[in-house]
Amino acid sequence: MIPKNTICLWYDEAALEAATFYAATFPDSSVGRVMRAPGDFPSGRHGDVLTVEFTVLGIPCVGLNGGPAFRHSEAFSFQVATDDQAETDRYWDAIVGNGGEESDCGWCRDRWGVSWQITPRALLEAIIDPDPAAARRAFDAMMTMRRIDIAAIEAARRG
């Protein structure tokens, strides 16, 4: 069944590789139908991968091998809520360790340029703490981090 709404991500000839990585890295993720060119076309050949249907953490996506014309930006990101430091580290290390790069405040970018927010639930809870001073301390601590350190966030929240 084709979903009513699907996220389409543009890749430069690496949609299948990216989808395979996501499926191997995140639970409730998989690679579905791969559409290949039925004949030669101006920028490709018969059999080239055109699109890949895949799911990331239950979200239906399609990867389009559209070429180098458009790049990913932080204007779109997957935000992954993690339950503990081990899960946070596992996803962070998978993305950054596979040719990706770190950014600030729990953001990183995979080797294909897709942005990810690896966000511990403890951080989200801390920055909405009903005590404004505790929320501010947690927020200020987050602003100094790349990968989120849950113990440091909790310590800052406590003061």
Short mmCIF file of C-alpha atoms in Angstrom, two decimals:
data_model
loop_
_atom_site.label_atom_id
_atom_site.label_comp_id
_atom_site.label_asym_id
_atom_site.label_seq_id
_atom_site.Cartn_x
_atom_site.Cartn_y
_atom_site.Cartn_z
CA MET A 1 0.00 0.00 0.00
CA ILE A 2 1.30 3.45 -0.91
CA PRO A 3 1.13 5.89 2.03
CA LYS A 4 -0.94 9.06 1.59
CA ASN A 5 1.99 11.25 2.67
CA THR A 6 5.67 10.40 2.28
CA ILE A 7 8.85 12.34 2.96
CA CYS A 8 10.96 12.60 -0.18
CA LEU A 9 14.71 13.02 0.27
CA TRP A 10 16.92 13.94 -2.69
CA TYR A 11 20.23 12.11 -3.06
CA ASP A 12 23.07 12.25 -5.55
CA GLU A 13 22.96 8.60 -6.68
CA ALA A 14 23.12 7.21 -3.10
CA ALA A 15 19.47 6.71 -2.11
CA LEU A 16 19.73 2.93 -1.82
CA GLU A 17 22.96 3.12 0.18
CA ALA A 18 21.43 5.68 2.57
CA ALA A 19 18.18 3.73 2.96
CA THR A 20 20.12 0.54 3.68
CA PHE A 21 22.17 2.34 6.34
CA TYR A 22 19.05 3.80 8.01
CA ALA A 23 17.34 0.39 8.01
CA ALA A 24 20.39 -1.22 9.65
CA THR A 25 20.77 1.57 12.23
CA PHE A 26 17.28 2.37 13.51
CA PRO A 27 14.49 0.10 14.78
CA ASP A 28 11.19 0.05 12.89
CA SER A 29 13.12 0.89 9.72
CA SER A 30 13.32 -0.99 6.44
CA VAL A 31 14.03 -0.76 2.73
CA GLY A 32 11.06 -1.34 0.46
CA ARG A 33 10.54 -1.11 -3.26
CA VAL A 34 13.46 -0.02 -5.45
CA MET A 35 12.47 1.54 -8.78
CA ARG A 36 15.05 1.20 -11.53
CA ALA A 37 15.17 2.99 -14.86
CA PRO A 38 13.44 0.91 -17.54
CA GLY A 39 15.72 2.41 -20.18
CA ASP A 40 18.58 4.83 -20.75
CA PHE A 41 17.86 8.52 -20.05
CA PRO A 42 19.85 11.77 -20.38
CA SER A 43 21.65 11.45 -17.03
CA GLY A 44 21.63 7.68 -16.56
CA ARG A 45 21.38 4.19 -17.86
CA HIS A 46 18.96 1.32 -17.91
CA GLY A 47 18.84 -0.31 -14.46
CA ASP A 48 20.03 2.74 -12.49
CA VAL A 49 18.19 3.23 -9.20
CA LEU A 50 15.67 6.06 -9.59
CA THR A 51 13.87 5.89 -6.25
CA VAL A 52 13.92 3.81 -3.09
CA GLU A 53 11.00 3.46 -0.73
CA PHE A 54 12.11 3.10 2.88
CA THR A 55 10.96 3.61 6.44
CA VAL A 56 12.92 5.33 9.20
CA LEU A 57 11.63 4.79 12.73
CA GLY A 58 8.18 4.13 11.31
CA ILE A 59 8.16 7.18 9.01
CA PRO A 60 7.63 6.40 5.32
CA CYS A 61 10.19 7.99 3.03
CA VAL A 62 11.31 7.84 -0.56
CA GLY A 63 14.86 8.48 -1.66
CA LEU A 64 15.12 10.12 -5.06
CA ASN A 65 18.40 9.85 -6.95
CA GLY A 66 18.06 13.29 -8.46
CA GLY A 67 21.72 14.15 -8.90
CA PRO A 68 23.87 16.92 -7.43
CA ALA A 69 21.53 19.89 -8.11
CA PHE A 70 20.04 20.09 -4.61
CA ARG A 71 21.69 19.52 -1.24
CA HIS A 72 20.19 18.69 2.14
CA SER A 73 20.15 21.39 4.81
CA GLU A 74 19.27 21.72 8.49
CA ALA A 75 15.89 23.07 7.34
CA PHE A 76 14.88 19.39 7.41
CA SER A 77 16.03 16.93 10.04
CA PHE A 78 15.00 13.71 11.69
CA GLN A 79 14.59 14.24 15.43
CA VAL A 80 15.20 11.00 17.29
CA ALA A 81 14.10 10.92 20.94
CA THR A 82 16.38 8.64 22.93
CA ASP A 83 15.72 7.02 26.30
CA ASP A 84 19.22 6.91 27.76
CA GLN A 85 22.88 7.73 27.11
CA ALA A 86 23.60 4.32 25.57
CA GLU A 87 20.90 4.83 22.93
CA THR A 88 22.03 8.42 22.35
CA ASP A 89 25.62 7.28 21.89
CA ARG A 90 24.66 4.36 19.63
CA TYR A 91 22.80 6.55 17.12
CA TRP A 92 25.31 9.39 17.32
CA ASP A 93 28.25 7.05 16.77
CA ALA A 94 26.49 5.28 13.90
CA ILE A 95 25.81 8.53 12.03
CA VAL A 96 29.06 10.35 12.77
CA GLY A 97 31.19 7.20 12.55
CA ASN A 98 29.86 6.38 9.08
CA GLY A 99 31.32 9.47 7.42
CA GLY A 100 28.98 11.97 9.07
CA GLU A 101 29.86 15.05 11.06
CA GLU A 102 29.03 16.55 14.42
CA SER A 103 27.20 19.80 14.92
CA ASP A 104 25.98 21.69 17.96
CA CYS A 105 23.25 20.92 20.52
CA GLY A 106 22.70 17.27 19.62
CA TRP A 107 22.65 17.77 15.85
CA CYS A 108 24.76 15.79 13.43
CA ARG A 109 24.75 15.18 9.69
CA ASP A 110 25.07 11.83 7.98
CA ARG A 111 27.46 11.19 5.09
CA TRP A 112 24.71 12.06 2.59
CA GLY A 113 24.02 15.44 4.20
CA VAL A 114 20.77 14.58 6.02
CA SER A 115 20.57 16.27 9.44
CA TRP A 116 19.67 14.37 12.58
CA GLN A 117 18.80 15.61 16.06
CA ILE A 118 19.73 12.90 18.53
CA THR A 119 17.70 14.23 21.45
CA PRO A 120 17.48 12.49 24.82
CA ARG A 121 14.05 12.70 26.41
CA ALA A 122 15.84 13.88 29.57
CA LEU A 123 16.95 17.01 27.68
CA LEU A 124 13.43 17.76 26.47
CA GLU A 125 12.10 17.34 30.01
CA ALA A 126 14.85 19.52 31.47
CA ILE A 127 14.31 22.50 29.18
CA ILE A 128 10.60 22.58 30.00
CA ASP A 129 11.17 22.26 33.74
CA PRO A 130 8.54 24.32 35.60
CA ASP A 131 11.41 25.97 37.51
CA PRO A 132 12.69 28.60 35.03
CA ALA A 133 16.15 28.64 36.63
CA ALA A 134 16.51 24.86 36.28
CA ALA A 135 15.30 25.00 32.66
CA ARG A 136 17.78 27.80 31.91
CA ARG A 137 20.70 25.90 33.46
CA ALA A 138 19.87 22.80 31.40
CA PHE A 139 19.46 24.90 28.24
CA ASP A 140 22.78 26.68 28.84
CA ALA A 141 24.51 23.33 29.35
CA MET A 142 23.03 22.00 26.11
CA MET A 143 24.31 25.04 24.23
CA THR A 144 27.90 24.00 25.03
CA MET A 145 27.49 20.43 23.76
CA ARG A 146 27.68 18.60 20.50
CA ARG A 147 26.55 15.10 21.54
CA ILE A 148 24.14 15.50 24.44
CA ASP A 149 25.51 14.31 27.78
CA ILE A 150 22.49 13.34 29.86
CA ALA A 151 24.38 13.30 33.18
CA ALA A 152 25.65 16.84 32.55
CA ILE A 153 22.15 18.03 31.60
CA GLU A 154 20.68 16.51 34.76
CA ALA A 155 23.46 18.00 36.91
CA ALA A 156 22.89 21.44 35.40
CA ARG A 157 19.14 21.10 35.95
CA ARG A 158 19.72 20.31 39.64
CA GLY A 159 22.08 23.27 39.95
#
